[in-house]
CSV table of C-alpha atoms and ligand atoms in Angstrom, one decimal:
chain,number,residue,atom,x,y,z
I,1,MET,CA,175.5,148.9,242.6
I,2,PRO,CA,173.2,148.5,239.5
I,3,ALA,CA,174.9,147.7,236.4
I,4,SER,CA,174.2,151.1,234.7
I,5,ALA,CA,175.9,153.0,237.7
I,6,ARG,CA,178.9,150.8,237.8
I,7,SER,CA,179.4,151.0,234.1
I,8,SER,CA,179.5,154.8,234.1
I,9,VAL,CA,183.1,154.4,235.3
I,10,LEU,CA,183.7,152.7,231.9
I,11,ALA,CA,182.1,155.5,229.9
I,12,SER,CA,184.2,156.1,226.7
I,13,SER,CA,183.2,157.5,223.4
I,14,THR,CA,185.4,155.1,221.5
I,15,PRO,CA,183.3,152.0,220.4
I,16,ALA,CA,184.4,148.7,221.9
I,17,VAL,CA,185.0,147.3,218.3
I,18,LEU,CA,187.7,150.1,217.9
I,19,GLY,CA,189.4,149.3,221.1
I,20,GLY,CA,187.3,151.4,223.7
I,21,ALA,CA,185.9,150.0,226.9
I,22,PRO,CA,182.4,148.4,226.5
I,23,ALA,CA,179.6,150.5,227.4
I,24,PHE,CA,178.5,148.1,230.1
I,25,ASP,CA,180.6,145.7,232.2
I,26,GLU,CA,177.8,143.1,232.2
I,27,PRO,CA,175.2,142.3,229.4
I,28,ILE,CA,172.1,144.4,229.1
I,29,TYR,CA,169.6,142.0,227.8
I,30,VAL,CA,166.8,142.8,225.4
I,31,THR,CA,164.3,142.1,228.2
I,32,ARG,CA,164.3,141.0,231.8
I,33,PRO,CA,161.3,139.4,233.4
I,34,ARG,CA,159.6,141.2,236.3
I,35,VAL,CA,159.7,139.4,239.7
I,36,PRO,CA,156.6,139.6,242.0
I,37,PRO,CA,156.7,140.9,245.7
I,38,ALA,CA,157.8,137.9,247.6
I,39,PRO,CA,155.1,138.2,250.4
I,40,ARG,CA,152.3,138.2,247.7
I,41,PHE,CA,153.7,135.2,245.8
I,42,ASN,CA,154.4,133.3,249.1
I,43,ALA,CA,150.8,133.8,250.3
I,44,LEU,CA,149.5,132.3,247.0
I,45,LEU,CA,152.0,129.4,247.3
I,46,ALA,CA,150.7,128.7,250.8
I,47,GLN,CA,147.2,128.8,249.6
I,48,ILE,CA,148.1,126.1,246.9
I,49,PHE,CA,150.0,123.9,249.3
I,50,GLU,CA,147.1,124.1,251.8
I,51,ALA,CA,144.6,123.0,249.2
I,52,ARG,CA,147.0,120.5,247.5
I,53,TRP,CA,145.5,121.4,244.2
I,54,PHE,CA,148.2,122.0,241.6
I,55,THR,CA,146.3,122.1,238.3
I,56,ASN,CA,143.0,121.2,236.6
I,57,ASN,CA,141.1,124.5,236.8
I,58,GLY,CA,142.1,125.3,240.4
I,59,ALA,CA,141.2,128.4,242.3
I,60,ILE,CA,144.3,130.4,241.5
I,61,VAL,CA,143.8,129.8,237.7
I,62,ARG,CA,140.1,130.9,238.0
I,63,GLU,CA,141.0,133.9,240.0
I,64,LEU,CA,143.7,134.9,237.4
I,65,GLU,CA,141.3,134.3,234.5
I,66,ALA,CA,138.6,136.6,236.1
I,67,ALA,CA,141.2,139.3,236.9
I,68,LEU,CA,142.5,139.1,233.4
I,69,ALA,CA,139.1,139.4,231.7
I,70,GLU,CA,138.5,142.5,233.8
I,71,ARG,CA,141.9,144.1,233.3
I,72,LEU,CA,141.8,143.4,229.6
I,73,GLY,CA,138.2,144.3,229.0
I,74,VAL,CA,136.9,141.2,227.3
I,75,ALA,CA,134.0,138.9,227.7
I,76,PHE,CA,136.2,135.9,228.4
I,77,CYS,CA,139.8,135.0,229.1
I,78,ARG,CA,141.1,131.3,229.6
I,79,THR,CA,144.6,130.6,230.5
I,80,PHE,CA,146.9,128.0,228.8
I,81,CYS,CA,150.2,126.4,229.4
I,82,ASN,CA,151.7,128.7,226.7
I,83,GLY,CA,150.6,130.9,223.9
I,84,THR,CA,151.3,128.4,221.2
I,85,ALA,CA,148.9,125.8,222.7
I,86,ALA,CA,146.3,128.6,223.0
I,87,LEU,CA,146.6,129.3,219.3
I,88,GLN,CA,146.4,125.6,218.4
I,89,VAL,CA,143.2,125.2,220.4
I,90,ALA,CA,141.7,128.5,218.9
I,91,LEU,CA,142.3,127.3,215.3
I,92,ARG,CA,140.8,123.8,216.3
I,93,ALA,CA,137.8,125.3,218.1
I,94,LEU,CA,136.9,127.4,215.0
I,95,ASP,CA,136.5,124.2,212.8
I,96,LEU,CA,138.7,125.7,210.1
I,97,HIS,CA,139.6,124.0,206.9
I,98,GLY,CA,141.8,124.6,203.9
I,99,GLU,CA,143.9,127.7,203.9
I,100,VAL,CA,144.7,130.4,206.5
I,101,ILE,CA,146.1,133.7,205.4
I,102,THR,CA,148.9,134.8,207.7
I,103,THR,CA,152.0,137.0,208.0
I,104,PRO,CA,155.6,135.8,207.5
I,105,PHE,CA,156.9,138.5,209.8
I,106,THR,CA,156.2,136.9,213.1
I,107,PHE,CA,157.5,134.5,215.7
I,108,PRO,CA,157.6,130.8,214.3
I,109,ALA,CA,154.7,129.7,216.7
I,110,THR,CA,152.0,131.6,214.7
I,111,VAL,CA,152.6,129.6,211.4
I,112,HIS,CA,153.3,126.3,213.2
I,113,ALA,CA,149.9,126.5,214.9
I,114,ILE,CA,148.3,126.4,211.5
I,115,GLU,CA,150.4,123.5,210.3
I,116,TRP,CA,149.7,121.5,213.5
I,117,ASN,CA,146.0,121.8,212.7
I,118,ALA,CA,146.7,120.3,209.3
I,119,LEU,CA,145.7,123.6,207.7
I,120,THR,CA,147.7,125.4,204.9
I,121,PRO,CA,149.4,128.7,205.7
I,122,VAL,CA,149.2,131.3,203.0
I,123,PHE,CA,151.8,134.0,203.4
I,124,CYS,CA,150.7,137.6,202.7
I,125,ASP,CA,153.0,140.6,202.5
I,126,ILE,CA,153.0,143.3,205.3
I,127,ASP,CA,152.6,147.0,205.1
I,128,ARG,CA,156.1,148.5,204.7
I,129,ASN,CA,155.5,151.1,207.6
I,130,THR,CA,153.3,149.3,210.2
I,131,TYR,CA,154.9,145.8,209.7
I,132,ASN,CA,151.3,144.3,210.0
I,133,LEU,CA,149.4,142.3,207.5
I,134,ASP,CA,148.4,144.6,204.5
I,135,PRO,CA,144.6,144.2,204.1
I,136,ALA,CA,144.7,144.9,200.4
I,137,ARG,CA,147.2,142.1,199.8
I,138,VAL,CA,145.1,139.8,202.1
I,139,ALA,CA,142.1,140.5,199.8
I,140,GLU,CA,144.1,139.3,196.7
I,141,LEU,CA,144.9,136.0,198.4
I,142,ILE,CA,141.3,134.9,199.4
I,143,THR,CA,140.1,131.9,197.5
I,144,PRO,CA,137.2,129.5,198.0
I,145,ARG,CA,139.7,127.4,200.2
I,146,THR,CA,140.3,130.2,202.6
I,147,SER,CA,138.7,129.8,206.0
I,148,ALA,CA,140.4,132.3,208.3
I,149,ILE,CA,142.9,135.2,208.6
I,150,LEU,CA,145.5,134.8,211.4
I,151,ALA,CA,146.9,138.3,211.9
I,152,VAL,CA,149.5,139.4,214.4
I,153,HIS,CA,149.6,142.8,216.2
I,154,VAL,CA,153.3,142.9,215.7
I,155,PHE,CA,155.3,144.4,218.5
I,156,GLY,CA,151.8,145.3,220.0
I,157,ASN,CA,150.9,147.7,217.1
I,158,PRO,CA,147.3,147.1,216.3
I,159,CYS,CA,146.4,145.6,212.8
I,160,GLU,CA,144.0,147.5,210.5
I,161,VAL,CA,141.1,145.7,212.4
I,162,ASP,CA,138.2,147.3,210.6
I,163,ALA,CA,139.6,146.4,207.1
I,164,LEU,CA,140.2,142.7,208.2
I,165,ALA,CA,136.7,142.5,209.9
I,166,ALA,CA,135.1,143.8,206.5
I,167,LEU,CA,137.1,141.1,204.6
I,168,GLY,CA,135.9,138.5,207.1
I,169,ARG,CA,132.3,139.5,206.7
I,170,ALA,CA,132.4,139.8,203.0
I,171,HIS,CA,134.0,136.2,202.6
I,172,GLY,CA,132.7,134.3,205.6
I,173,LEU,CA,136.2,134.1,207.2
I,174,ARG,CA,137.1,133.8,210.9
I,175,ILE,CA,139.6,136.4,212.2
I,176,VAL,CA,142.1,135.2,214.8
I,177,TYR,CA,144.6,137.6,216.2
I,178,ASP,CA,147.9,136.7,217.6
I,179,ALA,CA,148.0,139.3,220.4
I,180,ALA,CA,151.1,137.8,222.0
I,181,HIS,CA,152.7,141.3,222.1
I,182,ALA,CA,149.6,143.3,222.7
I,183,PHE,CA,148.8,143.0,226.5
I,184,GLY,CA,147.0,145.9,227.6
I,185,VAL,CA,146.7,147.8,224.3
I,186,ARG,CA,143.6,149.8,223.5
I,187,HIS,CA,142.6,150.8,220.0
I,188,ARG,CA,139.9,153.3,218.9
I,189,GLY,CA,138.7,153.4,222.5
I,190,ARG,CA,138.4,149.6,222.8
I,191,PRO,CA,140.5,146.9,224.4
I,192,ILE,CA,142.5,145.0,221.7
I,193,GLY,CA,141.0,141.7,222.7
I,194,GLN,CA,137.5,142.9,221.6
I,195,PHE,CA,138.6,142.6,217.9
I,196,GLY,CA,138.2,139.5,215.9
I,197,ASP,CA,136.6,136.1,216.8
I,198,VAL,CA,139.4,135.2,219.3
I,199,SER,CA,142.8,136.5,220.3
I,200,ILE,CA,145.8,134.8,221.9
I,201,LEU,CA,148.2,136.1,224.5
I,202,SER,CA,151.6,134.7,225.6
I,203,PHE,CA,152.7,134.9,229.1
I,204,HIS,CA,156.2,133.7,228.4
I,205,ALA,CA,158.9,135.1,230.7
I,206,THR,CA,160.2,137.4,227.9
I,207,LYS,CA,156.7,139.1,227.5
I,208,LEU,CA,155.5,142.3,229.1
I,209,PHE,CA,153.2,140.3,231.5
I,210,HIS,CA,154.3,136.7,232.3
I,211,THR,CA,153.7,133.5,234.3
I,212,ALA,CA,157.2,132.1,233.3
I,213,GLU,CA,155.4,129.9,230.7
I,214,GLY,CA,151.7,130.6,230.0
I,215,GLY,CA,149.3,132.1,227.6
I,216,ALA,CA,145.6,132.8,227.1
I,217,LEU,CA,142.6,133.0,224.7
I,218,MET,CA,140.3,136.0,225.0
I,219,GLY,CA,137.5,137.3,223.1
I,220,PRO,CA,134.3,139.3,222.8
I,221,ASP,CA,131.9,136.3,222.7
I,222,ALA,CA,131.7,134.0,225.7
I,223,SER,CA,129.6,131.4,223.7
I,224,LYS,CA,132.9,129.9,222.5
I,225,VAL,CA,134.2,129.1,226.0
I,226,ALA,CA,132.8,125.7,226.6
I,227,ARG,CA,134.5,124.4,223.4
I,228,LEU,CA,137.8,126.0,224.2
I,229,GLU,CA,137.8,124.6,227.7
I,230,LEU,CA,136.9,121.1,226.3
I,231,LEU,CA,139.8,121.2,223.9
I,232,ARG,CA,142.2,122.6,226.6
I,233,ASN,CA,141.6,119.4,228.5
I,234,PHE,CA,142.1,116.6,226.2
I,235,GLY,CA,138.5,117.0,224.9
I,236,ILE,CA,137.2,115.3,228.1
I,237,VAL,CA,133.4,116.0,228.5
I,238,ASN,CA,132.8,114.0,231.6
I,239,GLN,CA,133.8,110.7,233.2
I,240,ASP,CA,132.0,108.8,230.5
I,241,GLU,CA,132.7,110.8,227.4
I,242,VAL,CA,135.6,112.2,225.4
I,243,CYS,CA,135.0,114.1,222.2
I,244,GLY,CA,137.2,116.2,219.9
I,245,VAL,CA,141.0,116.2,219.4
I,246,GLY,CA,142.0,118.0,222.4
I,247,LEU,CA,145.4,118.6,224.0
I,248,ASN,CA,146.9,119.3,227.4
I,249,GLY,CA,146.8,123.0,227.5
I,250,LYS,CA,146.2,123.7,231.1
I,251,LEU,CA,148.1,126.4,233.1
I,252,SER,CA,149.3,125.1,236.5
I,253,GLU,CA,148.3,126.8,239.9
I,254,LEU,CA,152.1,127.6,240.4
I,255,HIS,CA,152.2,129.5,237.1
I,256,ALA,CA,148.9,131.2,237.8
I,257,ALA,CA,150.1,132.3,241.2
I,258,LEU,CA,153.1,134.1,239.6
I,259,GLY,CA,150.8,135.7,237.2
I,260,LEU,CA,148.3,136.9,239.8
I,261,ALA,CA,151.1,138.3,241.9
I,262,LEU,CA,152.6,140.1,239.0
I,263,LEU,CA,149.3,141.5,237.7
I,264,ASP,CA,149.2,144.0,240.6
I,265,ASP,CA,152.4,145.6,239.1
I,266,VAL,CA,151.4,145.5,235.4
I,267,ASP,CA,150.4,149.2,235.3
I,268,ALA,CA,153.7,150.3,236.8
I,269,GLU,CA,155.4,148.1,234.2
I,270,LEU,CA,153.5,149.8,231.4
I,271,ALA,CA,154.1,153.3,232.8
I,272,ALA,CA,157.9,152.7,233.2
I,273,ARG,CA,158.2,151.4,229.7
I,274,ALA,CA,156.3,154.4,228.3
I,275,LYS,CA,158.8,156.7,229.8
I,276,LEU,CA,161.8,154.7,228.6
I,277,ALA,CA,160.3,154.4,225.1
I,278,ALA,CA,159.8,158.2,225.0
I,279,ARG,CA,163.5,158.6,226.0
I,280,TYR,CA,164.6,156.3,223.2
I,281,GLY,CA,162.3,158.1,220.7
I,282,GLU,CA,163.9,161.5,221.6
I,283,GLY,CA,167.3,160.3,221.8
I,284,LEU,CA,167.4,158.4,218.5
I,285,ALA,CA,165.4,161.0,216.5
I,286,GLY,CA,168.3,163.0,215.1
I,287,ILE,CA,170.4,160.0,214.1
I,288,ALA,CA,170.5,159.7,210.2
I,289,GLY,CA,169.4,156.3,208.9
I,290,LEU,CA,167.2,155.2,211.8
I,291,SER,CA,163.4,155.0,211.7
I,292,SER,CA,160.8,152.9,213.5
I,293,GLN,CA,157.5,151.0,213.1
I,294,GLN,CA,154.7,153.5,212.2
I,295,PRO,CA,152.3,153.4,215.2
I,296,ALA,CA,148.6,152.8,214.5
I,297,PRO,CA,146.6,156.0,215.3
I,298,GLU,CA,144.1,156.3,218.2
I,299,THR,CA,146.0,153.7,220.2
I,300,GLU,CA,147.2,153.3,223.8
I,301,HIS,CA,150.5,151.5,223.1
I,302,ASN,CA,152.1,149.0,225.6
I,303,HIS,CA,155.7,149.5,224.4
I,304,ALA,CA,156.3,145.9,224.6
I,305,TYR,CA,159.4,146.3,222.4
I,306,SER,CA,161.8,149.1,221.3
I,307,ILE,CA,162.2,148.7,217.5
I,308,ILE,CA,164.5,150.5,215.2
I,309,GLU,CA,164.9,150.1,211.5
I,310,VAL,CA,168.4,150.6,210.0
I,311,ASP,CA,168.9,152.1,206.5
I,312,PRO,CA,172.5,150.8,205.8
I,313,GLU,CA,173.2,153.8,203.4
I,314,ALA,CA,172.1,156.6,205.6
I,315,PHE,CA,173.3,155.1,208.8
I,316,GLY,CA,176.6,153.8,207.5
I,317,LEU,CA,176.2,150.4,209.0
I,318,SER,CA,173.9,147.4,208.3
I,319,ARG,CA,171.6,146.1,210.8
I,320,ASP,CA,173.8,143.1,211.2
I,321,GLU,CA,176.8,145.4,211.7
I,322,LEU,CA,175.1,147.4,214.3
I,323,HIS,CA,173.9,144.2,216.0
I,324,ALA,CA,177.4,142.9,216.2
I,325,ALA,CA,179.0,146.3,217.2
I,326,LEU,CA,176.3,146.7,220.0
I,327,GLY,CA,177.0,143.2,221.1
I,328,ALA,CA,180.7,144.2,221.7
I,329,GLU,CA,179.4,147.0,224.0
I,330,GLN,CA,177.5,144.3,226.0
I,331,ILE,CA,174.2,145.7,224.6
I,332,VAL,CA,172.2,142.5,223.6
I,333,THR,CA,169.8,143.3,220.6
I,334,ARG,CA,167.6,140.9,218.7
I,335,LYS,CA,166.9,140.7,215.0
I,336,TYR,CA,163.0,140.2,215.4
I,337,PHE,CA,161.7,138.9,213.0
I,338,HIS,CA,164.5,137.5,211.0
I,339,PRO,CA,164.5,135.1,209.4
I,340,LEU,CA,161.0,135.2,208.1
I,341,CYS,CA,158.6,132.3,208.8
I,342,SER,CA,158.4,131.8,205.0
I,343,GLN,CA,162.1,131.1,204.9
I,344,ASN,CA,161.8,128.1,207.3
I,345,VAL,CA,162.4,124.8,205.4
I,346,ALA,CA,159.1,123.6,206.4
I,347,TYR,CA,157.3,126.3,204.5
I,348,ARG,CA,159.7,127.7,201.9
I,349,GLY,CA,158.3,125.5,199.3
I,350,LEU,CA,154.9,127.0,199.5
I,351,PRO,CA,154.0,129.2,196.4
I,352,SER,CA,153.0,132.0,198.9
I,353,ALA,CA,156.6,131.8,200.4
I,354,ASP,CA,158.2,133.1,197.2
I,355,PRO,CA,160.3,136.2,198.2
I,356,GLN,CA,159.2,138.0,195.2
I,357,ARG,CA,155.6,138.0,196.6
I,358,LEU,CA,156.8,139.3,200.0
I,359,PRO,CA,159.0,142.4,199.2
I,360,ASN,CA,158.0,144.3,202.3
I,361,ALA,CA,158.4,141.6,204.7
I,362,HIS,CA,161.9,140.8,203.3
I,363,ALA,CA,162.9,144.6,203.4
I,364,VAL,CA,161.7,144.9,207.0
I,365,ALA,CA,163.4,141.6,208.2
I,366,ALA,CA,166.7,142.8,206.8
I,367,ARG,CA,166.7,146.2,208.6
I,368,VAL,CA,164.8,145.6,211.9
I,369,LEU,CA,166.4,145.6,215.4
I,370,CYS,CA,165.0,145.1,218.8
I,371,LEU,CA,166.8,147.2,221.6
I,372,PRO,CA,166.7,146.6,225.3
I,373,LEU,CA,163.4,147.7,226.9
I,374,TYR,CA,161.8,146.6,230.2
I,375,GLY,CA,160.3,148.5,233.2
I,376,GLU,CA,163.3,148.1,235.4
I,377,LEU,CA,165.8,149.2,232.8
I,378,ALA,CA,167.7,152.3,234.1
I,379,ALA,CA,167.1,155.6,232.3
I,380,ASP,CA,170.9,156.2,232.2
I,381,ALA,CA,171.3,152.8,230.5
I,382,VAL,CA,168.9,153.9,227.8
I,383,ASP,CA,171.0,157.2,227.4
I,384,ARG,CA,174.2,155.0,227.3
I,385,ILE,CA,172.6,152.8,224.6
I,386,ILE,CA,171.6,155.9,222.5
I,387,GLU,CA,175.1,157.5,222.9
I,388,ARG,CA,176.7,154.3,221.6
I,389,ILE,CA,174.4,154.1,218.6
I,390,ARG,CA,175.3,157.6,217.9
I,391,ALA,CA,179.1,156.9,218.3
I,392,LEU,CA,178.9,153.9,216.0
I,393,HIS,CA,177.1,156.0,213.4
I,394,ALA,CA,179.7,158.7,213.6
I,395,ALA,CA,182.7,156.2,213.2
I,396,ALA,CA,180.8,153.9,210.8
I,397,PRO,CA,183.5,153.4,208.1
I,398,ARG,CA,186.1,152.4,210.8
I,399,VAL,CA,183.6,150.3,212.7
I,400,ARG,CA,182.7,148.5,209.5
I,401,ALA,CA,186.4,147.8,208.7
I,402,ALA,CA,187.1,146.6,212.2
I,403,LEU,CA,184.1,144.2,212.0
I,404,GLN,CA,185.4,142.8,208.7
I,405,GLN,CA,188.8,142.1,210.2
I,406,ALA,CA,187.4,140.4,213.3
X,1,PLP,C1,155.9,134.6,222.1
X,1,PLP,C2,155.0,134.5,220.8
X,1,PLP,C3,154.1,133.3,220.7
X,1,PLP,C4,154.3,132.1,221.5
X,1,PLP,O1,154.0,132.2,222.7
X,1,PLP,P1,154.5,131.1,223.8
X,1,PLP,O2,153.8,131.5,225.0
X,1,PLP,O3,156.0,131.2,223.9
X,1,PLP,O4,154.1,129.7,223.3
X,1,PLP,C5,153.3,133.4,219.6
X,1,PLP,N1,153.2,134.4,218.8
X,1,PLP,C6,154.0,135.5,218.9
X,1,PLP,C7,154.0,136.7,218.0
X,1,PLP,C8,155.0,135.5,220.0
X,1,PLP,O5,155.8,136.6,220.1
């Protein structure tokens, strides 16, 4: 019996923190990786074993790269062992210097890739509603030392790509997108990977499309590929020559096989998520104190995440209180992205990390909560999660008191 059906027996409107039965009898995680059809995966494994070729630009990696470039509508796509390595190589390949303007409201890897390249991250505040870099604030931070803007399509929501491109042209800056969340997104009629000089993807198991661990670089201009491939493979040009500070960024054939087998299902994954996201949207709409990220216009979204923002006064509970109370229901949620990257001890001393300069990022990080969403999540589980959020709102003062006692 699936978890959601079994748990209907436990249905109760009394929140677990007030002594009711938990909404679920086993944890509902924030995401769950998809598994490929066994015959498809096994056939690819047999092909790898037959060839005895496990890595180094093998046939499966090349097939996956071609399939991804086609699916994602980009001139090139090259796979990596993870998204972080892809980003490190992207920044290295662009020969950047000095400062890179970026967002504090992201996963730690975004900013680490700047630092690993001995560049200086400059934190810029986000838009209060879209959660993405605010181009007007970016413009104020550009100096003669700036060489690039590293923007993130946060939760798959496209950045203001035209405004950022205009800044890039006006100041001679490279535009790099961290599109780790944006697999399959289209914006203004174009695939998301066609914007900027280069974009990275993450294929970590928690992402919408995955290879267990993995990532990719994609972009609109294939002239960059030779240099990216060189840096992905230690900088080895040929048997007699090594140049450039490369790393080992290669995806293995085994990981590529997982991706190739899962790629057939990615449209089903996207469609299932769209339905569940709509269900969340309708169910949560009437609850006071809850809002969400403002979606970019003219966009085909991928529903990589289900995000709510909690206004503590209107909802009656803070984000942290709701997170704890849902945890007692066996509903696992994540405080993405708290803490901000600018609060990391490695970066908090930077002038641009001063919280006074990042008011929107701090406001969002204090209120945002990521709810369970993945293609195989049952519709009635979504209904139960909504019902529990509603019940917690209704009983907010008693819930708060109970949490304070615990
Ligand atoms: C997941 C993620 C990454 C890192 O990807 P890995 O494949 O885990 O290295 C980078 N940026 C963002 C925004 C992410 O969410």
